[in-house]
Amino acid sequence: AQKITQTQPGMFVQEKEAVTLDCTYDTSDQSYGLFWYKQPSSGEMIFLIYQGSYDEQNATEGRYSLNFQKARKSANLVISASQLGDSAMYFCAMSLTTSGTYKYIFGTGTRLKVLA
Amino acid sequence: DAGVTQSPTHLIKTRGQQVTLRCSPKSGHDTVSWYQQALGQGPQFIFQYYEEEERQRGNFPDRFSGHQFPNYSSELNVNALLLGDSALYLCASSLRRTGRTETQYFGPGTRLLVL
């Protein structure tokens, strides 16, 4: 079954500290993409970072990095130097394109609270 | 560069009514996907439109239908509304590329409340 699992419903982190949000995925496809999105209370899903299944290096975007461990099927998001504005829901998602069909699967999310 | 826009932002309907939600994709994008996000859950894929046709559909009943226009904008229609249809409806746009993963960009969503 194709699935994204986020086991941390909520996380706290002190301002300026780093935090890791966990994500594991399940698919038998060889080609897939992994994404992280941030959803503030306003509701909009903000794209943060992307990792392709064939990418050998971990993706980085500013303070965000994706710790991709293909053999373990994990794609954890690391936020360095947390800021108060990082408080939000974070969703891990997987994109699959097989035989012209399309799937975009989201996890249940992790709520991050940054403490001053 | 305009991002994905959605209208209206909020909507209140009663059971049995019909609703139409609208989405304009990010400039340069040709594919629109719709998602339903219930409170406290992740988004669930409803369907995707490309070249004015529904290309893929999630596990949603026929009460959910859509349309894509020549300018790539899209509508989501829901008939015979149920209380359980209350949710945040998200539109996402992307550029379709053969054999490559598409990054989706989301709009601010429409919050639908069914009473």
Coordinates of N, CA and C in Angstrom, one line a residue:
Chain A
A1 N 0.8 -1.2 0.0 CA 0.0 0.0 0.0 C 0.9 1.2 0.0
Q2 N 0.4 2.2 -0.7 CA 1.2 3.5 -0.8 C 0.7 4.4 0.3
K3 N 1.6 4.8 1.2 CA 1.2 5.5 2.4 C 2.3 6.4 2.9
I4 N 1.9 7.5 3.5 CA 2.9 8.4 4.2 C 2.5 8.4 5.7
T5 N 3.5 8.2 6.6 CA 3.2 8.1 8.0 C 4.0 9.2 8.7
Q6 N 3.3 10.0 9.5 CA 4.0 11.0 10.4 C 3.5 10.7 11.8
T7 N 4.5 10.2 12.6 CA 4.1 9.6 13.9 C 4.1 10.7 15.0
Q8 N 4.5 11.9 14.7 CA 4.5 12.9 15.8 C 3.3 13.9 15.6
P9 N 2.3 13.8 16.4 CA 1.2 14.7 16.2 C 1.5 16.1 16.6
G10 N 2.4 16.2 17.6 CA 2.8 17.6 18.0 C 4.3 17.6 18.5
M11 N 4.9 18.7 18.2 CA 6.3 18.9 18.6 C 6.5 20.3 19.2
F12 N 7.4 20.4 20.2 CA 7.8 21.7 20.7 C 9.3 21.9 20.5
V13 N 9.7 23.1 20.2 CA 11.1 23.4 20.0 C 11.4 24.8 20.5
Q14 N 12.5 25.0 21.1 CA 12.9 26.3 21.6 C 13.4 27.2 20.4
E15 N 13.0 28.4 20.5 CA 13.5 29.3 19.4 C 15.0 29.3 19.3
K16 N 15.5 29.3 18.0 CA 16.9 29.2 17.6 C 17.4 27.8 17.7
E17 N 16.7 26.8 18.1 CA 17.1 25.4 18.1 C 16.7 24.8 16.8
A18 N 17.3 23.6 16.6 CA 17.0 22.8 15.4 C 15.9 21.8 15.8
V19 N 15.1 21.4 14.8 CA 14.1 20.4 15.1 C 13.9 19.5 13.9
T20 N 13.7 18.2 14.2 CA 13.5 17.2 13.1 C 12.1 16.7 13.2
L21 N 11.4 16.7 12.0 CA 10.0 16.2 11.9 C 10.1 14.9 11.1
D22 N 9.5 13.9 11.6 CA 9.7 12.5 11.0 C 8.7 12.3 9.9
C23 N 9.1 11.5 8.9 CA 8.2 11.1 7.9 C 8.7 9.8 7.3
T24 N 7.9 8.8 7.3 CA 8.2 7.5 6.6 C 7.2 7.3 5.5
Y25 N 7.6 6.6 4.4 CA 6.7 6.4 3.3 C 6.8 4.9 2.9
D26 N 5.8 4.5 2.2 CA 5.7 3.1 1.7 C 5.2 3.2 0.3
T27 N 6.0 2.6 -0.6 CA 5.7 2.5 -2.0 C 6.6 1.4 -2.6
S28 N 6.2 0.7 -3.6 CA 7.0 -0.2 -4.4 C 7.5 0.4 -5.7
D29 N 7.0 1.6 -6.0 CA 7.5 2.3 -7.1 C 9.0 2.7 -7.0
Q30 N 9.7 2.8 -8.1 CA 11.1 3.2 -8.0 C 11.2 4.7 -8.2
S31 N 10.3 5.3 -8.9 CA 10.3 6.7 -9.2 C 9.2 7.4 -8.4
Y32 N 9.6 8.3 -7.5 CA 8.6 9.1 -6.7 C 9.2 10.4 -6.3
G33 N 8.4 11.2 -5.8 CA 8.9 12.5 -5.2 C 8.4 12.7 -3.8
L34 N 9.2 13.3 -3.0 CA 8.8 13.5 -1.6 C 8.8 15.0 -1.3
F35 N 7.8 15.5 -0.7 CA 7.6 16.9 -0.4 C 7.3 17.2 1.0
W36 N 7.7 18.4 1.4 CA 7.2 18.9 2.7 C 6.5 20.3 2.5
Y37 N 5.3 20.4 3.2 CA 4.5 21.6 3.1 C 4.3 22.1 4.5
K38 N 4.2 23.4 4.6 CA 3.9 24.1 5.9 C 2.5 24.7 5.8
Q39 N 1.7 24.5 6.8 CA 0.3 25.0 6.7 C 0.1 25.8 8.0
P40 N 0.2 27.2 7.9 CA -0.2 28.0 9.0 C -1.7 28.0 9.3
S41 N -2.1 28.6 10.4 CA -3.5 28.6 10.8 C -4.4 29.2 9.7
S42 N -3.8 30.0 8.8 CA -4.6 30.6 7.7 C -5.1 29.6 6.7
G43 N -4.4 28.4 6.7 CA -4.9 27.3 5.8 C -4.1 27.1 4.6
E44 N -3.4 28.1 4.1 CA -2.6 27.9 2.8 C -1.5 26.9 3.0
M45 N -1.3 26.0 2.1 CA -0.2 25.0 2.1 C 1.0 25.6 1.4
I46 N 2.1 25.8 2.1 CA 3.2 26.4 1.5 C 4.3 25.4 1.2
F47 N 4.7 25.3 0.0 CA 5.7 24.3 -0.4 C 7.1 24.7 0.2
L48 N 7.8 23.7 0.8 CA 9.0 24.0 1.5 C 10.2 23.4 0.7
I49 N 10.1 22.1 0.4 CA 11.3 21.4 -0.1 C 10.8 20.1 -0.8
Y50 N 11.7 19.7 -1.8 CA 11.4 18.5 -2.6 C 12.6 17.6 -2.7
Q51 N 12.4 16.3 -2.7 CA 13.4 15.3 -2.9 C 13.0 14.3 -3.9
G52 N 13.7 14.1 -4.9 CA 13.4 13.0 -5.9 C 14.0 11.7 -5.5
S53 N 13.3 10.6 -5.9 CA 13.8 9.3 -5.4 C 15.2 9.0 -6.0
Y54 N 15.6 9.6 -7.1 CA 16.9 9.3 -7.7 C 17.9 10.3 -7.3
D55 N 17.5 11.3 -6.5 CA 18.5 12.3 -6.0 C 19.4 11.7 -5.0
E56 N 20.7 11.8 -5.2 CA 21.7 11.2 -4.3 C 22.0 12.1 -3.1
Q57 N 21.9 13.4 -3.3 CA 22.2 14.3 -2.2 C 20.9 14.8 -1.6
N58 N 20.9 15.0 -0.3 CA 19.8 15.5 0.4 C 19.5 16.9 0.0
A59 N 18.2 17.2 -0.2 CA 17.8 18.5 -0.6 C 17.9 19.5 0.5
T60 N 18.2 20.8 0.2 CA 18.3 21.9 1.2 C 17.7 23.1 0.5
E61 N 16.9 23.9 1.4 CA 16.4 25.1 1.0 C 16.4 26.1 2.1
G62 N 17.4 26.9 2.2 CA 17.6 27.8 3.3 C 17.7 27.1 4.6
R63 N 16.8 27.3 5.6 CA 16.9 26.7 6.9 C 16.3 25.3 6.9
Y64 N 15.7 24.9 5.7 CA 15.1 23.6 5.6 C 16.1 22.6 4.9
S65 N 16.1 21.4 5.5 CA 16.9 20.3 4.8 C 16.1 19.0 5.0
L66 N 16.2 18.2 4.0 CA 15.5 16.9 4.0 C 16.5 15.8 4.2
N67 N 16.3 15.0 5.2 CA 17.2 13.9 5.5 C 16.6 12.7 4.9
F68 N 17.1 12.3 3.7 CA 16.5 11.3 2.8 C 17.3 10.0 3.1
Q69 N 16.6 9.0 3.6 CA 17.3 7.7 3.8 C 16.4 6.6 3.0
K70 N 16.8 6.4 1.8 CA 16.0 5.6 0.9 C 15.8 4.2 1.4
A71 N 16.8 3.5 1.9 CA 16.7 2.2 2.4 C 15.7 2.0 3.5
R72 N 15.7 3.1 4.3 CA 14.8 3.1 5.5 C 13.4 3.7 5.1
K73 N 13.3 4.2 3.9 CA 12.1 4.8 3.4 C 11.7 6.0 4.4
S74 N 12.6 6.8 4.7 CA 12.3 7.9 5.5 C 12.8 9.2 4.8
A75 N 12.0 10.3 5.2 CA 12.3 11.6 4.5 C 12.0 12.7 5.6
N76 N 12.9 12.8 6.6 CA 12.6 13.7 7.7 C 13.0 15.1 7.3
L77 N 12.2 16.0 7.8 CA 12.5 17.5 7.6 C 13.3 18.0 8.8
V78 N 14.3 18.7 8.5 CA 15.1 19.4 9.6 C 15.0 20.9 9.4
I79 N 14.5 21.5 10.4 CA 14.5 23.0 10.4 C 15.5 23.5 11.4
S80 N 16.5 24.3 10.9 CA 17.5 24.8 11.7 C 17.1 26.2 12.2
A81 N 17.7 26.6 13.3 CA 17.5 27.9 13.9 C 16.0 28.3 13.9
S82 N 15.2 27.6 14.6 CA 13.8 27.8 14.5 C 13.4 29.2 14.9
Q83 N 12.3 29.7 14.3 CA 11.8 31.0 14.5 C 10.3 30.9 14.9
L84 N 9.8 31.9 15.6 CA 8.4 31.9 16.1 C 7.5 31.7 14.9
G85 N 7.8 32.2 13.8 CA 7.0 32.1 12.6 C 6.9 30.7 12.0
D86 N 7.8 29.8 12.5 CA 7.8 28.4 12.0 C 6.6 27.6 12.7
S87 N 6.0 28.2 13.7 CA 4.9 27.5 14.3 C 3.7 27.3 13.3
A88 N 3.4 26.0 13.1 CA 2.4 25.7 12.0 C 2.3 24.1 12.0
M89 N 1.4 23.7 11.1 CA 1.3 22.3 10.8 C 2.2 22.0 9.6
Y90 N 2.9 20.8 9.7 CA 3.8 20.4 8.6 C 3.3 19.1 8.1
F91 N 3.2 19.0 6.7 CA 2.8 17.8 6.1 C 3.9 17.3 5.2
C92 N 4.1 16.0 5.3 CA 4.9 15.3 4.3 C 4.0 14.7 3.2
A93 N 4.5 14.7 2.0 CA 3.6 14.2 0.9 C 4.5 13.5 -0.1
M94 N 3.9 12.5 -0.8 CA 4.6 11.7 -1.8 C 3.8 11.8 -3.1
S95 N 4.6 12.0 -4.2 CA 4.0 12.0 -5.5 C 4.4 10.8 -6.3
L96 N 3.5 10.1 -6.9 CA 3.8 9.0 -7.7 C 3.1 9.1 -9.1
T97 N 3.9 8.8 -10.1 CA 3.4 8.8 -11.5 C 3.7 7.5 -12.1
T98 N 2.6 6.7 -12.2 CA 2.8 5.3 -12.7 C 1.9 5.1 -13.9
S99 N 2.4 4.7 -15.1 CA 1.6 4.4 -16.3 C 0.7 5.6 -16.6
G100 N 1.1 6.8 -16.4 CA 0.2 7.9 -16.8 C -0.7 8.3 -15.7
T101 N -0.9 7.5 -14.7 CA -1.8 7.8 -13.6 C -1.0 8.6 -12.5
Y102 N -1.7 9.3 -11.7 CA -1.1 10.2 -10.8 C -1.6 10.1 -9.4
K103 N -0.7 10.1 -8.4 CA -1.2 10.1 -7.0 C -0.3 11.1 -6.2
Y104 N -1.0 11.8 -5.4 CA -0.3 12.7 -4.4 C -0.9 12.4 -3.1
I105 N 0.0 11.8 -2.2 CA -0.5 11.3 -0.9 C 0.1 12.1 0.2
F106 N -0.8 12.6 1.1 CA -0.3 13.3 2.3 C -0.3 12.5 3.6
G107 N 0.6 12.9 4.5 CA 0.5 12.3 5.8 C -0.5 13.1 6.7
T108 N -0.6 12.7 7.9 CA -1.6 13.3 8.8 C -1.1 14.6 9.4
G109 N 0.2 14.9 9.3 CA 0.7 16.2 9.7 C 1.3 16.1 11.1
T110 N 2.2 17.1 11.4 CA 2.8 17.3 12.7 C 2.6 18.8 13.0
R111 N 2.1 19.1 14.2 CA 1.9 20.5 14.6 C 3.2 20.9 15.4
L112 N 3.9 21.9 14.9 CA 5.1 22.4 15.5 C 4.8 23.7 16.2
K113 N 5.2 23.8 17.5 CA 5.1 25.0 18.3 C 6.5 25.4 18.7
V114 N 6.9 26.6 18.3 CA 8.2 27.2 18.6 C 8.0 28.1 19.8
L115 N 8.8 27.8 20.9 CA 8.7 28.6 22.1 C 9.7 29.7 22.2
A116 N 9.3 30.8 22.7 CA 10.2 32.0 22.9 C 11.1 31.8 24.1
Chain B
D1 N 4.5 37.8 -10.1 CA 4.0 36.5 -10.5 C 2.9 36.0 -9.6
A2 N 1.6 36.0 -10.1 CA 0.5 35.7 -9.3 C 0.5 34.2 -8.9
G3 N 0.2 33.9 -7.6 CA 0.2 32.6 -7.2 C -1.2 32.0 -7.5
V4 N -1.5 30.9 -6.8 CA -2.8 30.2 -7.0 C -3.9 31.0 -6.2
T5 N -5.0 31.3 -6.8 CA -6.0 32.1 -6.1 C -7.3 31.2 -6.1
Q6 N -8.1 31.4 -5.0 CA -9.3 30.7 -4.9 C -10.4 31.6 -4.4
S7 N -11.6 31.3 -4.8 CA -12.8 32.1 -4.3 C -14.0 31.2 -4.2
P8 N -14.9 31.5 -3.2 CA -14.7 32.5 -2.2 C -13.8 32.0 -1.1
T9 N -13.5 32.8 -0.1 CA -12.6 32.3 1.0 C -13.4 31.5 2.0
H10 N -14.6 31.9 2.2 CA -15.5 31.2 3.2 C -16.9 31.1 2.5
L11 N -17.6 30.0 3.0 CA -18.9 29.8 2.4 C -19.7 29.0 3.4
I12 N -21.0 29.4 3.6 CA -21.9 28.7 4.5 C -23.1 28.2 3.6
K13 N -23.4 26.9 3.7 CA -24.5 26.3 2.9 C -25.3 25.5 3.9
T14 N -26.5 25.1 3.4 CA -27.3 24.1 4.2 C -27.3 22.8 3.4
R15 N -27.7 21.7 4.2 CA -27.7 20.4 3.6 C -28.6 20.4 2.4
G16 N -28.2 19.7 1.3 CA -29.0 19.5 0.1 C -28.7 20.6 -0.9
Q17 N -28.0 21.7 -0.5 CA -27.7 22.7 -1.5 C -26.5 22.3 -2.4
Q18 N -26.3 23.1 -3.4 CA -25.1 22.9 -4.3 C -24.2 24.1 -4.1
V19 N -22.9 23.8 -4.4 CA -21.9 24.8 -4.2 C -20.8 24.7 -5.4
T20 N -20.3 25.9 -5.7 CA -19.3 26.0 -6.8 C -18.1 26.7 -6.2
L21 N -16.9 26.1 -6.2 CA -15.7 26.8 -5.8 C -14.8 27.0 -7.0
R22 N -14.0 28.1 -7.0 CA -13.3 28.5 -8.1 C -11.8 28.6 -7.8
C23 N -11.0 28.3 -8.8 CA -9.5 28.3 -8.7 C -8.9 28.8 -9.9
S24 N -7.9 29.7 -9.8 CA -7.0 30.2 -10.9 C -5.6 29.7 -10.6
P25 N -5.0 29.0 -11.5 CA -3.7 28.4 -11.2 C -2.6 29.5 -11.3
K26 N -1.4 29.1 -10.8 CA -0.2 29.9 -10.8 C 0.1 30.2 -12.3
S27 N 0.6 31.3 -12.6 CA 1.0 31.7 -14.0 C 2.0 30.6 -14.5
G28 N 1.6 30.1 -15.7 CA 2.5 29.1 -16.4 C 2.1 27.7 -16.1
H29 N 1.2 27.5 -15.2 CA 0.8 26.1 -14.8 C -0.4 25.7 -15.7
D30 N -0.5 24.4 -16.0 CA -1.6 23.9 -16.8 C -2.5 22.9 -16.2
T31 N -2.1 22.5 -15.0 CA -2.8 21.4 -14.3 C -3.3 21.8 -13.0
V32 N -4.6 21.5 -12.7 CA -5.2 21.8 -11.4 C -5.7 20.6 -10.7
S33 N -5.4 20.5 -9.4 CA -5.9 19.4 -8.6 C -6.7 20.0 -7.4
W34 N -7.7 19.3 -7.0 CA -8.5 19.7 -5.9 C -8.4 18.7 -4.7
Y35 N -8.4 19.2 -3.5 CA -8.2 18.4 -2.3 C -9.3 18.9 -1.3
Q36 N -9.7 17.9 -0.5 CA -10.6 18.2 0.7 C -9.8 17.9 1.9
Q37 N -9.8 18.9 2.8 CA -9.1 18.7 4.1 C -10.0 18.9 5.2
A38 N -10.4 17.8 5.9 CA -11.2 17.9 7.1 C -10.4 18.4 8.3
L39 N -11.0 18.9 9.3 CA -10.3 19.4 10.4 C -9.4 18.4 11.1
G40 N -8.2 18.8 11.2 CA -7.2 17.9 11.9 C -6.7 16.7 11.1
Q41 N -7.0 16.8 9.8 CA -6.5 15.7 8.9 C -5.6 16.3 7.8
G42 N -5.0 15.4 7.0 CA -4.2 15.8 5.9 C -5.2 15.9 4.7
P43 N -4.7 16.6 3.6 CA -5.6 16.8 2.4 C -5.8 15.4 1.7
Q44 N -7.1 15.3 1.3 CA -7.4 14.1 0.5 C -7.7 14.5 -1.0
F45 N -7.1 13.8 -1.9 CA -7.2 14.1 -3.3 C -8.6 13.8 -3.8
I46 N -9.1 14.8 -4.5 CA -10.5 14.7 -5.1 C -10.3 14.3 -6.6
F47 N -9.8 15.2 -7.3 CA -9.5 14.9 -8.7 C -8.5 16.0 -9.3
Q48 N -8.0 15.6 -10.5 CA -7.1 16.5 -11.2 C -7.6 16.8 -12.6
Y49 N -7.4 18.0 -13.1 CA -7.8 18.4 -14.4 C -6.5 18.8 -15.2
Y50 N -6.5 18.4 -16.4 CA -5.4 18.8 -17.4 C -6.0 18.7 -18.8
E51 N -5.7 19.8 -19.6 CA -6.3 19.9 -20.9 C -7.8 19.8 -20.9
E52 N -8.4 20.4 -19.9 CA -9.9 20.5 -19.8 C -10.6 19.2 -19.5
E53 N -9.8 18.1 -19.1 CA -10.4 16.8 -18.9 C -10.0 16.4 -17.5
E54 N -10.9 15.6 -16.8 CA -10.6 15.0 -15.6 C -9.6 13.8 -15.8
R55 N -8.4 13.9 -15.3 CA -7.4 12.9 -15.6 C -7.3 11.8 -14.5
Q56 N -7.6 12.2 -13.3 CA -7.5 11.3 -12.2 C -8.5 11.6 -11.1
R57 N -9.0 10.6 -10.4 CA -10.0 10.9 -9.4 C -9.7 10.1 -8.2
G58 N -9.9 10.7 -7.0 CA -9.7 10.0 -5.8 C -11.0 9.3 -5.4
N59 N -11.1 8.9 -4.1 CA -12.3 8.2 -3.7 C -13.4 9.1 -3.2
F60 N -14.0 9.8 -4.1 CA -15.0 10.7 -3.8 C -16.2 10.4 -4.7
P61 N -17.5 10.6 -4.2 CA -18.7 10.2 -5.0 C -18.9 11.2 -6.1
D62 N -19.9 10.8 -7.0 CA -20.2 11.6 -8.2 C -20.8 13.0 -7.8
R63 N -21.1 13.2 -6.6 CA -21.6 14.5 -6.2 C -20.6 15.6 -6.4
F64 N -19.3 15.1 -6.4 CA -18.2 16.0 -6.6 C -17.8 16.0 -8.1
S65 N -17.9 17.1 -8.7 CA -17.6 17.2 -10.2 C -16.8 18.5 -10.4
G66 N -16.2 18.6 -11.6 CA -15.4 19.7 -11.8 C -15.3 20.1 -13.3
H67 N -14.6 21.1 -13.5 CA -14.4 21.6 -14.9 C -13.1 22.4 -14.9
Q68 N -12.5 22.3 -16.1 CA -11.3 23.2 -16.4 C -11.6 24.0 -17.6
F69 N -11.3 25.2 -17.6 CA -11.5 26.1 -18.7 C -10.3 26.3 -19.6
P70 N -10.5 26.8 -20.8 CA -9.3 27.0 -21.7 C -8.2 27.8 -21.1
N71 N -8.5 28.7 -20.2 CA -7.4 29.5 -19.5 C -6.8 28.8 -18.3
Y72 N -7.1 27.5 -18.2 CA -6.6 26.6 -17.1 C -7.3 26.8 -15.8
S73 N -8.1 27.8 -15.6 CA -8.8 27.9 -14.3 C -9.8 26.8 -14.2
S74 N -10.3 26.6 -12.9 CA -11.0 25.4 -12.7 C -12.1 25.7 -11.7
E75 N -13.2 24.9 -11.7 CA -14.3 24.9 -10.7 C -14.5 23.5 -10.1
L76 N -14.8 23.6 -8.9 CA -15.3 22.3 -8.2 C -16.7 22.5 -7.8
N77 N -17.5 21.6 -8.2 CA -19.0 21.6 -7.8 C -19.3 20.4 -6.9
V78 N -20.1 20.8 -5.9 CA -20.5 19.7 -5.0 C -22.1 19.8 -4.9
N79 N -22.7 18.7 -5.3 CA -24.2 18.7 -5.2 C -24.7 18.0 -4.0
A80 N -25.9 18.3 -3.6 CA -26.6 17.6 -2.5 C -25.7 17.6 -1.3
L81 N -25.3 18.7 -0.8 CA -24.4 18.8 0.3 C -24.8 18.1 1.5
L82 N -23.8 17.5 2.1 CA -24.0 16.8 3.4 C -23.2 17.5 4.5
L83 N -23.5 17.2 5.7 CA -22.8 17.9 6.8 C -21.3 17.5 6.8
G84 N -21.0 16.3 6.3 CA -19.7 15.8 6.3 C -18.8 16.4 5.2
D85 N -19.5 17.2 4.3 CA -18.7 18.0 3.3 C -18.1 19.2 3.9
S86 N -18.4 19.6 5.1 CA -17.7 20.7 5.7 C -16.2 20.5 5.8
A87 N -15.4 21.3 5.2 CA -14.0 21.1 5.2 C -13.3 22.4 4.5
L88 N -12.0 22.3 4.5 CA -11.2 23.3 3.7 C -11.0 22.6 2.4
Y89 N -11.3 23.3 1.3 CA -11.1 22.8 0.0 C -9.9 23.6 -0.6
L90 N -8.9 22.8 -1.0 CA -7.7 23.4 -1.5 C -7.5 23.1 -3.0
C91 N -7.1 24.1 -3.7 CA -6.7 23.9 -5.1 C -5.2 24.0 -5.2
A92 N -4.7 23.1 -6.0 CA -3.2 23.1 -6.3 C -3.0 23.1 -7.8
S93 N -2.0 23.9 -8.2 CA -1.6 23.9 -9.6 C -0.2 23.4 -9.8
S94 N 0.0 22.9 -11.0 CA 1.4 22.4 -11.3 C 1.5 22.4 -12.8
L95 N 2.7 22.2 -13.3 CA 3.0 22.1 -14.7 C 3.3 20.7 -15.0
R96 N 2.5 20.1 -15.9 CA 2.6 18.7 -16.2 C 3.9 18.5 -17.0
R97 N 4.7 17.5 -16.6 CA 5.9 17.2 -17.3 C 6.0 15.7 -17.4
T98 N 6.2 15.2 -18.6 CA 6.3 13.8 -18.9 C 7.4 13.1 -18.1
G99 N 7.1 12.1 -17.3 CA 8.1 11.3 -16.6 C 8.7 12.0 -15.5
R100 N 8.2 13.2 -15.1 CA 8.9 13.9 -13.9 C 7.9 14.2 -12.9
T101 N 8.3 14.3 -11.7 CA 7.4 14.6 -10.6 C 7.1 16.1 -10.6
E102 N 5.8 16.4 -10.4 CA 5.4 17.7 -10.4 C 5.3 18.3 -9.0
T103 N 5.8 19.5 -8.8 CA 5.6 20.2 -7.6 C 4.3 20.9 -7.6
Q104 N 3.5 20.7 -6.6 CA 2.2 21.4 -6.6 C 2.3 22.7 -5.7
Y105 N 1.6 23.7 -6.1 CA 1.5 24.9 -5.4 C 0.1 25.2 -5.0
F106 N -0.2 25.5 -3.8 CA -1.5 25.5 -3.3 C -2.1 26.9 -3.1
G107 N -3.4 27.1 -3.3 CA -4.0 28.3 -3.0 C -4.4 28.4 -1.5
P108 N -5.0 29.5 -1.1 CA -5.3 29.7 0.3 C -6.5 28.9 0.8
G109 N -7.3 28.3 -0.1 CA -8.4 27.4 0.3 C -9.7 28.1 0.4
T110 N -10.7 27.4 0.3 CA -12.1 27.8 0.6 C -12.6 27.0 1.8
R111 N -13.1 27.7 2.8 CA -13.6 27.0 4.0 C -15.1 26.9 3.8
L112 N -15.6 25.7 3.7 CA -17.0 25.4 3.5 C -17.6 24.9 4.7
L113 N -18.7 25.5 5.2 CA -19.4 25.0 6.3 C -20.9 24.6 5.9
V114 N -21.2 23.4 6.1 CA -22.6 22.9 5.8 C -23.4 22.8 7.1
L115 N -24.5 23.5 7.1 CA -25.4 23.4 8.3 C -26.6 22.6 8.1

